[in-house]
């Protein structure tokens, strides 16, 4: 991608490192809290989701510790229920759904399409505040007295029997729903209206495409779940019968309405992650993304199909056999666009020149783990096998492979890839790369045994298994693995924070990547993103072999160290 208007001005002196940038464009607290700059909002999202991730992880470690003994000796059943609910609610609503869109969507979409900001900067700030308000409400509810329904809030447990904190959590989730919707509307309007001259739809980076499809899901799905959760509140507070049989309601109706959103929501969590992987794969393979249009359209295909498969969560919930068969077949279809992506990323590496930098190591981990997560989904989508596997640890392993192996690894890939751009500093690359390996190993030791123990019959949401002490070895392995994983997840907090203080200054394009955010912006970007309006004249991902030759000979961009400045071609 080449742009005419900006290049000469931007790269005038310091190879694109900017001393004056969006980070130091104002120093007061108000200049952050009232900012309309998409980049500052992204940084505030980064801090927020990191804190929520820490809270969710502490709950996870408590769950893992409890499960090392078959008798569940550390906490009562009720406390255990509250612990896994806290873990689920925080991880799903306060981390996974928000993390990549809130941080990287906000930061990158305007930069990638050559815009000055998002279409509605104030709405963007409102979205952050809605997230904060909802998040704080939910956290208070989960910590003070807790909620024991699980993140799925199944009725009539949630509407009749569980304690009063359910209401506060649901209202919190409702408000977070608005945050999601604001972001979705903003991204769609921005992508339609704010693309720079020459940035046609087929020249948009796949990361932007992935957010486009995600935003469509958000707009169609989130209102449904928001109303559903509100109806539970109405039933609890006003005793109007909607979902509870005691009041004349239908509890299965809740499951339909909940999963109508929550299955598509898994694509809200994974599509932006897939977008990240497309960018990282192509940059570190020095190759075009294989089948660019197919990858873009498979995102749209996933978004559409995602809405017609929710019944696979309800094979054992009094669904008719015919309904089960239809939902099963439709669920199998989702595997097709997912597989297209995996094939195309793999082919992107073929005949490319693969550079195993830390973002790429995370991305490779993503491909392996997401594939396992997706394939095990097929076992669950098959009615016959699901009857045996549903509500066991097999399901727990399946969704952790897609959500941790997939979304979290992509989040880490994105964090390492765009960190120099966001903060203008380099981190210790060797440590980061080996840390990615530690995360990969820790993850597998944690979750692979769960497939086995789930297949053997370990139910999810139980804190004891004295009826089957042979499960213990798998649980102990899992807990051991989770400590390795925890180490691997804490490390980046240290070395990335340290890089802010003492890391070498990053040039505009330390990876030699393509795209407006690298080629037309300083690191960190200027408050106004671009000096002038970028004009896009070439296709996206125009990596070429010639340039790669130079890199191999040491003449093209390398990692910078303190005294060795990066060289540009
Ligand atoms: C290849 C595509 C996929 C298929 C065919 C698939 C299939 C399934 C099925 C059938 C279930 C229900 C299992 C049961 O309750 O017995 C399930 C559960 C789940 N899946 Fe997937 N899945 C896929 C991808 C994903 C992705 C991409 C994510 C998240 C990013 C995800 C997250 C989840 C979650 C969170 C649950 C558990 C929900 C709960 O708490 O009950 N899945 N999946
Ligand atoms: Cu589903």
Coordinates of C-alpha atoms and ligand atoms in Angstrom, one line a residue:
X1 CA 0.0 0.0 0.0
X2 CA 1.5 3.3 -1.0
X3 CA 0.3 6.7 -0.1
X4 CA 1.4 9.8 -1.9
X5 CA 0.5 12.8 0.2
X6 CA 2.1 11.9 3.5
X7 CA 5.3 9.9 3.2
X8 CA 7.9 12.7 2.7
X9 CA 6.6 14.8 5.6
X10 CA 6.2 12.0 8.1
X11 CA 9.6 10.4 7.7
X12 CA 11.6 13.6 7.6
X13 CA 14.0 13.1 10.5
X14 CA 13.8 10.4 13.2
X15 CA 12.8 7.4 11.0
X16 CA 9.3 8.0 12.1
X17 CA 9.7 8.0 15.9
X18 CA 7.7 11.0 17.1
X19 CA 8.6 12.8 20.3
X20 CA 5.4 14.8 20.1
X21 CA 2.5 12.4 19.8
X22 CA -1.0 11.6 21.0
X23 CA 0.3 10.3 24.3
X24 CA 1.8 13.6 25.3
X25 CA -0.6 15.9 23.6
X26 CA -2.1 16.7 27.0
X27 CA -1.0 15.7 30.5
X28 CA -4.0 16.5 32.7
X29 CA -6.4 13.8 33.9
X30 CA -9.2 15.6 32.1
X31 CA -7.3 15.4 28.9
X32 CA -7.6 11.6 29.2
X33 CA -11.0 11.2 30.8
X34 CA -12.7 13.6 28.4
X35 CA -10.7 12.8 25.3
X36 CA -12.4 12.1 22.0
X37 CA -9.2 10.7 20.5
X38 CA -9.8 7.1 19.5
X39 CA -6.2 6.2 20.4
X40 CA -6.4 7.5 23.9
X41 CA -9.8 5.7 24.4
X42 CA -8.0 2.5 23.1
X43 CA -5.3 2.9 25.8
X44 CA -7.9 3.4 28.5
X45 CA -9.6 0.2 27.2
X46 CA -6.3 -1.6 27.4
X47 CA -5.8 -0.6 31.1
X48 CA -9.4 -1.6 31.9
X49 CA -9.6 -5.0 30.2
X50 CA -6.2 -5.8 31.7
X51 CA -7.5 -5.2 35.2
X52 CA -10.7 -7.2 34.5
X53 CA -8.6 -10.0 33.1
X54 CA -6.6 -10.1 36.3
X55 CA -9.8 -10.3 38.4
X56 CA -11.1 -13.1 36.2
X57 CA -7.8 -15.0 36.4
X58 CA -7.7 -14.9 40.2
X59 CA -11.2 -16.6 40.2
X60 CA -9.8 -19.1 37.7
X61 CA -6.9 -20.0 39.9
X62 CA -9.3 -20.5 42.8
X63 CA -11.3 -22.9 40.7
X64 CA -8.2 -24.8 39.6
X65 CA -6.9 -25.1 43.2
X66 CA -10.3 -26.4 44.4
X67 CA -10.3 -29.1 41.8
X68 CA -6.9 -30.6 42.8
X69 CA -8.7 -32.7 45.4
X70 CA -11.7 -35.0 44.7
X71 CA -13.5 -33.9 47.8
X72 CA -13.4 -30.1 47.2
X73 CA -12.0 -29.1 50.5
X74 CA -11.2 -25.4 50.0
X75 CA -14.6 -23.9 49.6
X76 CA -18.3 -24.7 50.0
X77 CA -20.4 -25.6 47.0
X78 CA -22.0 -22.2 47.1
X79 CA -18.7 -20.4 47.1
X80 CA -17.6 -22.5 44.2
X81 CA -20.6 -21.7 42.2
X82 CA -20.0 -18.0 42.8
X83 CA -16.4 -18.4 41.9
X84 CA -17.0 -19.9 38.5
X85 CA -19.8 -17.4 37.8
X86 CA -17.5 -14.5 38.6
X87 CA -14.8 -16.1 36.4
X88 CA -17.3 -16.6 33.5
X89 CA -19.0 -13.2 33.7
X90 CA -15.8 -11.3 33.9
X91 CA -14.0 -13.2 31.2
X92 CA -16.8 -13.1 28.7
X93 CA -18.5 -9.8 29.2
X94 CA -15.6 -7.7 30.6
X95 CA -12.7 -9.2 28.7
X96 CA -13.3 -11.3 25.6
X97 CA -16.2 -9.4 24.0
X98 CA -14.5 -6.1 24.6
X99 CA -10.8 -6.6 24.5
X100 CA -9.8 -6.7 20.8
X101 CA -12.5 -4.3 19.5
X102 CA -12.1 -1.9 22.4
X103 CA -8.3 -1.8 22.3
X104 CA -7.2 -2.6 18.8
X105 CA -10.4 -1.9 16.9
X106 CA -10.5 1.6 18.3
X107 CA -6.9 2.2 17.9
X108 CA -6.4 0.8 14.4
X109 CA -9.6 1.1 12.3
X110 CA -9.1 4.9 11.7
X111 CA -5.4 4.4 11.1
X112 CA -5.8 1.5 8.8
X113 CA -8.4 3.2 6.5
X114 CA -6.7 6.6 6.6
X115 CA -9.3 8.5 8.8
X116 CA -8.7 11.2 11.3
X117 CA -10.8 9.5 14.0
X118 CA -13.9 7.3 14.2
X119 CA -17.1 8.7 12.8
X120 CA -18.6 9.5 16.2
X121 CA -15.8 10.3 18.7
X122 CA -18.2 11.3 21.5
X123 CA -20.2 8.1 21.1
X124 CA -16.9 6.3 21.4
X125 CA -16.2 7.9 24.7
X126 CA -19.7 7.2 25.8
X127 CA -19.1 3.5 25.0
X128 CA -16.1 3.5 27.3
X129 CA -18.1 5.0 30.1
X130 CA -20.9 2.5 29.6
X131 CA -18.3 -0.2 29.8
X132 CA -16.9 1.2 33.0
X133 CA -20.3 1.7 34.6
X134 CA -21.6 -1.8 33.7
X135 CA -18.3 -3.4 34.6
X136 CA -18.1 -1.8 38.0
X137 CA -21.7 -2.7 38.7
X138 CA -21.1 -6.3 37.8
X139 CA -17.8 -6.5 39.7
X140 CA -19.4 -5.1 42.8
X141 CA -22.3 -7.6 42.6
X142 CA -19.9 -10.5 42.0
X143 CA -17.6 -9.6 44.9
X144 CA -20.2 -8.5 47.4
X145 CA -22.3 -11.6 48.1
X146 CA -21.7 -13.0 44.6
X147 CA -23.9 -14.7 42.0
X148 CA -24.2 -18.4 41.7
X149 CA -26.1 -18.9 38.4
X150 CA -23.2 -19.3 36.0
X151 CA -22.5 -16.8 33.3
X152 CA -25.5 -18.2 31.4
X153 CA -28.0 -17.0 34.0
X154 CA -30.4 -19.9 33.2
X155 CA -33.9 -19.5 34.5
X156 CA -35.7 -20.2 36.8
X157 CA -32.6 -20.3 39.0
X158 CA -31.7 -16.7 38.0
X159 CA -35.3 -15.4 38.0
X160 CA -36.6 -17.0 41.2
X161 CA -34.1 -18.6 43.5
X162 CA -30.7 -17.0 43.3
X163 CA -29.8 -14.0 45.5
X164 CA -30.4 -10.4 44.8
X165 CA -27.1 -9.7 43.3
X166 CA -28.3 -11.3 40.1
X167 CA -30.3 -8.1 39.4
X168 CA -27.2 -5.8 39.8
X169 CA -25.1 -8.1 37.5
X170 CA -27.8 -8.3 34.9
X171 CA -28.3 -4.5 34.9
X172 CA -24.5 -4.2 34.6
X173 CA -24.5 -6.6 31.6
X174 CA -27.4 -4.7 30.1
X175 CA -25.4 -1.4 30.2
X176 CA -22.3 -3.2 28.8
X177 CA -24.6 -4.2 25.9
X178 CA -25.0 -0.5 25.1
X179 CA -21.3 -0.1 25.1
X180 CA -21.0 -2.9 22.5
X181 CA -23.8 -1.4 20.4
X182 CA -22.2 2.1 20.4
X183 CA -18.9 0.6 19.3
X184 CA -20.6 -1.5 16.6
X185 CA -22.5 1.5 15.1
X186 CA -19.4 3.6 15.2
X187 CA -17.2 1.0 13.4
X188 CA -19.8 0.5 10.7
X189 CA -20.3 4.2 10.0
X190 CA -16.6 4.7 10.0
X191 CA -15.9 1.9 7.6
X192 CA -18.6 3.1 5.2
X193 CA -18.0 6.8 5.4
X194 CA -14.4 7.6 6.4
X195 CA -12.2 5.6 4.1
X196 CA -9.3 7.6 2.6
X197 CA -9.3 8.3 -1.2
X198 CA -8.3 5.1 -3.0
X199 CA -9.2 2.9 0.0
X200 CA -11.7 0.7 -1.8
X201 CA -13.6 -2.1 0.0
X202 CA -11.3 -4.6 -1.6
X203 CA -8.2 -2.7 -0.5
X204 CA -9.2 -2.7 3.2
X205 CA -7.0 -4.7 5.5
X206 CA -8.7 -8.0 6.6
X207 CA -8.6 -6.7 10.2
X208 CA -11.0 -4.0 9.2
X209 CA -13.2 -6.5 7.4
X210 CA -13.3 -8.7 10.5
X211 CA -14.6 -5.7 12.6
X212 CA -17.2 -4.9 9.9
X213 CA -18.7 -8.4 10.2
X214 CA -18.4 -8.4 14.0
X215 CA -20.2 -5.1 14.2
X216 CA -23.1 -6.5 12.1
X217 CA -23.4 -9.3 14.6
X218 CA -23.3 -6.9 17.5
X219 CA -26.1 -4.8 16.1
X220 CA -28.3 -7.7 15.3
X221 CA -27.6 -9.8 18.4
X222 CA -26.9 -7.5 21.4
X223 CA -30.4 -5.9 21.6
X224 CA -31.9 -9.4 21.9
X225 CA -29.7 -10.5 24.9
X226 CA -30.1 -7.1 26.5
X227 CA -33.9 -7.4 26.4
X228 CA -33.7 -11.0 27.6
X229 CA -31.6 -10.0 30.6
X230 CA -33.9 -7.1 31.3
X231 CA -36.9 -9.5 31.2
X232 CA -35.2 -11.7 33.9
X233 CA -34.9 -8.5 36.0
X234 CA -38.5 -7.7 35.4
X235 CA -39.5 -11.2 36.4
X236 CA -37.4 -11.1 39.6
X237 CA -38.5 -7.7 40.6
X238 CA -42.2 -7.5 39.5
X239 CA -43.0 -11.2 39.5
X240 CA -44.4 -11.1 36.0
X241 CA -44.3 -14.6 34.5
X242 CA -42.0 -14.8 31.6
X243 CA -39.5 -17.6 32.1
X244 CA -40.4 -19.2 35.5
X245 CA -43.0 -22.0 35.4
X246 CA -44.1 -21.0 38.9
X247 CA -45.3 -17.8 37.4
X248 CA -46.6 -19.3 34.2
X249 CA -43.5 -18.6 32.2
X250 CA -41.3 -20.9 30.0
X251 CA -37.7 -21.5 31.2
X252 CA -36.6 -22.9 27.8
X253 CA -37.7 -19.7 26.1
X254 CA -34.9 -18.0 28.1
X255 CA -32.4 -20.5 26.6
X256 CA -33.5 -19.8 23.1
X257 CA -33.3 -16.0 23.6
X258 CA -30.0 -16.3 25.4
X259 CA -28.3 -18.5 22.9
X260 CA -29.7 -16.5 19.9
X261 CA -27.3 -13.9 21.0
X262 CA -24.7 -15.9 22.8
X263 CA -23.8 -18.2 20.0
X264 CA -23.2 -15.2 17.6
X265 CA -21.4 -13.7 20.6
X266 CA -18.7 -16.3 20.3
X267 CA -18.1 -14.9 16.8
X268 CA -18.0 -11.4 18.3
X269 CA -15.1 -12.8 20.3
X270 CA -13.3 -14.7 17.6
X271 CA -13.7 -12.7 14.4
X272 CA -11.6 -9.7 15.5
X273 CA -9.0 -12.3 16.6
X274 CA -9.1 -13.8 13.1
X275 CA -8.5 -10.4 11.7
X276 CA -5.4 -9.9 13.8
X277 CA -4.1 -13.3 12.6
X278 CA -4.5 -12.3 9.0
X279 CA -2.4 -9.2 9.6
X280 CA 0.3 -10.9 11.5
X281 CA 0.5 -13.9 9.2
X282 CA 0.9 -11.7 6.1
X283 CA 3.5 -9.4 7.7
X284 CA 5.7 -12.2 9.1
X285 CA 5.3 -14.4 6.0
X286 CA 6.1 -11.4 3.8
X287 CA 3.3 -12.5 1.6
X288 CA -0.2 -11.5 0.5
X289 CA -2.9 -13.2 2.5
X290 CA -3.8 -16.1 0.3
X291 CA -7.3 -15.7 -1.1
X292 CA -7.9 -12.2 0.4
X293 CA -11.5 -11.9 -0.9
X294 CA -12.4 -15.4 0.3
X295 CA -11.1 -14.6 3.8
X296 CA -13.0 -11.4 3.9
X297 CA -16.2 -13.1 2.7
X298 CA -15.8 -16.0 5.1
X299 CA -16.0 -13.5 7.9
X300 CA -19.4 -12.3 6.5
X301 CA -20.4 -15.9 6.1
X302 CA -19.6 -16.7 9.7
X303 CA -21.5 -13.7 10.8
X304 CA -24.6 -14.9 8.9
X305 CA -24.4 -18.6 9.8
X306 CA -23.7 -17.8 13.4
X307 CA -27.3 -16.7 13.8
X308 CA -28.9 -20.0 12.8
X309 CA -27.1 -22.5 15.0
X310 CA -28.0 -21.5 18.5
X311 CA -30.0 -24.7 19.1
X312 CA -26.8 -26.7 19.4
X313 CA -26.6 -25.5 23.0
X314 CA -30.0 -27.1 23.6
X315 CA -29.9 -30.6 22.3
X316 CA -30.8 -31.9 25.7
X317 CA -33.2 -29.1 26.6
X318 CA -36.4 -30.6 25.4
X319 CA -35.8 -29.7 21.8
X320 CA -37.6 -31.9 19.3
X321 CA -35.5 -34.4 17.4
X322 CA -36.1 -32.7 14.1
X323 CA -35.1 -29.4 15.5
X324 CA -32.0 -31.1 16.8
X325 CA -31.1 -32.5 13.4
X326 CA -31.5 -29.1 11.6
X327 CA -29.4 -27.3 14.2
X328 CA -26.8 -30.0 14.0
X329 CA -26.5 -29.7 10.2
X330 CA -26.4 -25.9 10.3
X331 CA -23.7 -26.0 13.0
X332 CA -21.5 -28.2 10.8
X333 CA -21.8 -25.6 8.1
X334 CA -20.0 -23.0 10.3
X335 CA -16.9 -25.2 10.1
X336 CA -16.6 -24.4 6.4
X337 CA -15.8 -20.6 6.6
X338 CA -13.7 -21.3 9.7
X339 CA -11.7 -23.9 7.8
X340 CA -11.3 -21.6 4.8
X341 CA -9.5 -19.2 7.0
X342 CA -7.2 -21.7 8.5
X343 CA -6.3 -23.1 5.1
X344 CA -5.7 -19.6 3.7
X345 CA -3.5 -18.6 6.6
X346 CA -1.4 -21.7 6.2
X347 CA -1.1 -21.0 2.5
X348 CA 0.0 -17.5 3.3
X349 CA 3.1 -18.9 4.8
X350 CA 3.7 -21.2 1.8
X351 CA 6.4 -19.7 -0.4
X352 CA 6.5 -16.8 2.0
X353 CA 9.6 -15.9 4.1
X354 CA 8.5 -16.8 7.6
X355 CA 10.0 -14.6 10.4
X356 CA 9.4 -16.1 13.8
X357 CA 9.1 -12.9 15.8
X358 CA 6.9 -12.9 18.9
X359 CA 3.6 -11.8 17.3
X360 CA 4.1 -14.6 14.7
X361 CA 4.8 -17.2 17.4
X362 CA 1.5 -16.3 19.1
X363 CA -0.3 -16.4 15.7
X364 CA 1.0 -19.8 14.9
X365 CA -0.2 -20.9 18.3
X366 CA -3.6 -19.5 17.5
X367 CA -3.8 -21.5 14.3
X368 CA -3.1 -24.8 16.0
X369 CA -5.3 -24.2 19.0
X370 CA -8.2 -22.6 17.2
X371 CA -8.3 -25.6 14.8
X372 CA -8.5 -28.0 17.8
X373 CA -11.2 -25.9 19.4
X374 CA -13.2 -25.8 16.1
X375 CA -12.8 -29.5 15.4
X376 CA -13.9 -30.5 18.9
X377 CA -16.9 -28.2 18.3
X378 CA -18.0 -30.6 15.6
X379 CA -18.2 -33.5 18.1
X380 CA -20.5 -31.2 20.1
X381 CA -22.5 -30.2 17.0
X382 CA -23.3 -33.9 16.4
X383 CA -26.4 -34.7 18.4
X384 CA -25.4 -38.3 19.2
X385 CA -22.0 -37.4 20.6
X386 CA -23.2 -34.2 22.3
X387 CA -25.7 -36.1 24.5
X388 CA -22.7 -37.8 26.1
X389 CA -20.4 -34.8 26.1
X390 CA -22.7 -31.9 26.9
X391 CA -22.2 -30.2 30.3
X392 CA -18.9 -32.1 30.8
X393 CA -15.3 -30.9 30.9
X394 CA -15.2 -31.7 27.2
X395 CA -17.3 -28.6 26.6
X396 CA -15.1 -26.6 29.0
X397 CA -12.0 -27.7 27.0
X398 CA -13.6 -26.9 23.7
X399 CA -14.5 -23.4 24.5
X400 CA -11.2 -22.6 26.2
X401 CA -9.4 -23.8 23.1
X402 CA -11.3 -21.3 21.0
X403 CA -11.5 -18.5 23.6
X404 CA -8.1 -18.7 25.2
X405 CA -6.1 -20.6 22.5
X406 CA -7.9 -18.4 20.0
X407 CA -9.0 -15.0 21.2
X408 CA -6.5 -14.5 24.0
X409 CA -3.5 -15.6 21.9
X410 CA -4.6 -13.3 19.1
X411 CA -4.9 -10.5 21.7
X412 CA -1.3 -11.2 22.8
X413 CA -0.2 -11.4 19.1
X414 CA -1.9 -8.0 18.5
X415 CA -0.4 -6.5 21.7
X416 CA 3.1 -7.5 20.6
X417 CA 2.6 -6.5 17.0
X418 CA 1.2 -3.0 17.5
X419 CA 2.9 -2.2 20.8
X420 CA 5.7 -0.3 19.1
X421 CA 3.1 1.7 17.2
X422 CA 0.9 2.4 20.2
X423 CA 3.6 3.4 22.6
X424 CA 6.6 4.0 20.5
X425 CA 8.9 1.6 22.4
X426 CA 10.4 -1.8 21.7
X427 CA 10.3 -4.6 24.1
X428 CA 12.9 -7.4 24.6
X429 CA 12.0 -9.5 21.6
X430 CA 13.8 -12.7 22.7
X431 CA 12.0 -12.8 26.0
X432 CA 8.7 -12.1 24.3
X433 CA 9.2 -14.9 21.8
X434 CA 10.1 -17.5 24.5
X435 CA 7.2 -16.3 26.6
X436 CA 4.9 -17.1 23.7
X437 CA 6.2 -20.7 23.9
X438 CA 5.6 -20.8 27.6
X439 CA 2.0 -19.6 27.1
X440 CA 1.5 -22.3 24.4
X441 CA 2.8 -25.1 26.6
X442 CA 1.0 -23.9 29.8
X443 CA -2.2 -23.6 27.8
X444 CA -2.1 -27.2 26.5
X445 CA -1.1 -28.8 29.8
X446 CA -4.0 -27.0 31.3
X447 CA -6.7 -27.8 28.8
X448 CA -5.8 -31.0 26.9
X449 CA -6.4 -33.2 30.0
X450 CA -9.9 -31.6 30.3
X451 CA -10.9 -33.2 27.0
X452 CA -10.0 -36.6 28.4
X453 CA -11.6 -36.1 31.8
X454 CA -14.7 -34.7 30.2
X455 CA -15.0 -37.6 27.9
X456 CA -14.6 -39.9 30.9
X457 CA -17.6 -38.1 32.4
X458 CA -16.4 -35.3 34.6
X459 CA -19.3 -32.8 34.8
X460 CA -18.7 -29.1 34.5
X461 CA -19.6 -26.8 37.4
X462 CA -19.0 -29.6 40.1
X463 CA -16.3 -28.9 42.7
X464 CA -16.0 -32.5 43.8
X465 CA -15.6 -35.9 42.1
X466 CA -15.1 -38.3 45.0
X467 CA -17.3 -40.7 43.0
X468 CA -14.5 -41.0 40.5
X469 CA -11.1 -40.5 42.1
X470 CA -9.4 -41.6 38.9
X471 CA -10.2 -38.1 37.5
X472 CA -7.7 -36.5 40.0
X473 CA -4.6 -37.0 37.9
X474 CA -6.1 -35.0 35.0
X475 CA -7.2 -32.2 37.4
X476 CA -3.8 -32.0 39.0
X477 CA -2.1 -31.8 35.5
X478 CA -4.6 -29.1 34.6
X479 CA -3.8 -27.1 37.7
X480 CA -0.1 -27.5 37.2
X481 CA -0.5 -26.3 33.6
X482 CA -2.5 -23.3 34.7
X483 CA 0.4 -22.1 36.9
X484 CA 2.7 -22.2 33.9
X485 CA 0.1 -20.4 31.9
X486 CA -0.4 -17.8 34.7
X487 CA 3.4 -17.2 34.6
X488 CA 3.3 -16.7 30.9
X489 CA 0.5 -14.2 31.2
X490 CA 2.0 -12.1 33.9
X491 CA 5.4 -11.8 32.2
X492 CA 4.2 -9.4 29.4
X493 CA 2.8 -7.1 32.0
X494 CA 6.3 -6.7 33.3
X495 CA 8.4 -6.5 30.2
X496 CA 5.9 -4.4 28.3
X497 CA 5.5 -1.9 31.2
X498 CA 9.3 -1.8 31.5
X499 CA 9.6 -1.0 27.8
X500 CA 7.6 2.1 28.4
X501 CA 10.3 3.4 30.7
X502 CA 13.5 2.1 29.3
X503 CA 12.7 0.3 26.0
X504 CA 14.5 1.5 22.8
X505 CA 12.5 4.0 20.8
X506 CA 10.5 2.4 18.0
X507 CA 10.7 3.7 14.5
X508 CA 7.5 4.1 12.4
X509 CA 7.7 0.6 11.0
X510 CA 9.9 -1.8 13.0
X511 CA 8.5 -4.9 11.3
X512 CA 8.7 -3.6 7.7
X513 CA 4.9 -4.1 7.6
X514 CA 2.5 -2.9 5.0
X515 CA -0.5 -0.7 5.8
X516 CA -1.2 2.9 6.5
X517 CA -0.7 2.6 10.2
X518 CA 2.9 1.6 9.6
X519 CA 3.7 3.4 6.4
X520 CA 2.0 6.7 6.9
X521 CA 2.1 7.3 10.7
X522 CA 4.8 8.0 13.2
X523 CA 5.3 5.8 16.3
X524 CA 3.4 6.7 18.4
X525 CA 1.0 8.4 15.9
X526 CA 0.4 12.0 15.9
X527 CA -2.7 13.4 17.7
X528 CA -4.3 13.9 14.3
X529 CA -3.0 10.5 13.0
X530 CA -1.8 11.7 9.6
X531 CA -0.1 14.9 8.3
X532 CA -2.5 15.4 5.5
X533 CA -4.8 13.0 3.8
X534 CA -3.3 9.7 2.7
X535 CA -4.0 8.7 -0.8
X536 CA -4.0 4.9 -1.4
X537 CA -2.7 3.9 -4.8
X538 CA -1.8 0.2 -4.3
X539 CA -3.3 -3.0 -3.1
X540 CA -3.2 -4.1 0.5
X541 CA -0.4 -6.5 1.6
X542 CA 1.9 -5.7 -1.4
X543 CA 4.9 -7.5 0.2
X544 CA 7.5 -8.5 -2.3
X545 CA 10.2 -11.0 -2.5
X546 CA 12.8 -8.4 -3.5
X547 CA 12.3 -6.5 -0.3
X548 CA 12.5 -9.8 1.6
X549 CA 15.9 -10.6 0.0
X550 CA 17.2 -7.3 1.4
X551 CA 15.9 -8.2 4.9
X552 CA 17.6 -11.6 4.7
X553 CA 20.9 -9.8 3.8
X554 CA 20.4 -7.5 6.8
X555 CA 19.6 -4.4 4.8
X556 CA 15.9 -4.2 5.4
X557 CA 14.1 -3.5 8.7
X558 CA 15.4 -5.5 11.7
X559 CA 14.5 -5.3 15.3
X560 CA 16.0 -2.1 16.8
X561 CA 18.4 -2.3 19.8
X562 CA 19.6 0.7 21.7
X563 CA 22.6 1.6 19.5
X564 CA 21.6 -0.2 16.3
X565 CA 19.0 2.0 14.6
X566 CA 16.7 0.4 12.1
X567 CA 17.4 0.7 8.5
X568 CA 14.8 1.6 5.9
X569 CA 14.7 0.5 2.4
Ligands
LIG1 C1 -16.0 -24.3 14.4 C2 -17.0 -23.8 15.0 C3 -17.7 -24.2 16.3 C4 -18.6 -25.2 16.5 C5 -19.1 -26.1 15.5 C6 -19.0 -25.1 17.9 C7 -19.9 -25.9 18.5 C8 -20.3 -25.9 19.9 C9 -21.3 -26.6 20.5 C10 -22.2 -27.6 19.7 C11 -21.4 -26.3 21.8 C12 -22.4 -26.7 22.8 C13 -21.9 -27.8 23.6 C14 -22.8 -28.3 24.7 O1 -23.3 -27.4 25.5 O2 -23.0 -29.5 24.8 C15 -20.4 -25.3 22.0 C16 -20.2 -24.6 23.2 C17 -19.5 -23.5 23.4 N1 -18.7 -22.9 22.4 FE1 -18.4 -23.6 20.5 N2 -18.3 -24.1 18.5 C18 -17.5 -23.5 17.6 C19 -16.7 -22.4 17.7 C20 -16.7 -21.6 18.9 C21 -16.0 -20.4 19.0 C22 -15.3 -19.6 17.9 C23 -16.2 -20.0 20.3 C24 -15.7 -18.7 21.1 C25 -14.9 -17.8 20.6 C26 -17.0 -21.0 21.0 C27 -17.3 -20.9 22.3 C28 -18.2 -21.7 23.0 C29 -18.6 -21.6 24.3 C30 -18.4 -20.4 25.2 C31 -19.4 -22.7 24.6 C32 -20.0 -23.1 25.9 C33 -21.2 -22.3 26.2 C34 -21.7 -22.7 27.6 O3 -21.2 -22.1 28.6 O4 -22.5 -23.6 27.6 N3 -17.3 -22.0 20.1 N4 -19.7 -25.0 20.8
LIG2 CU1 -22.9 -22.1 20.0

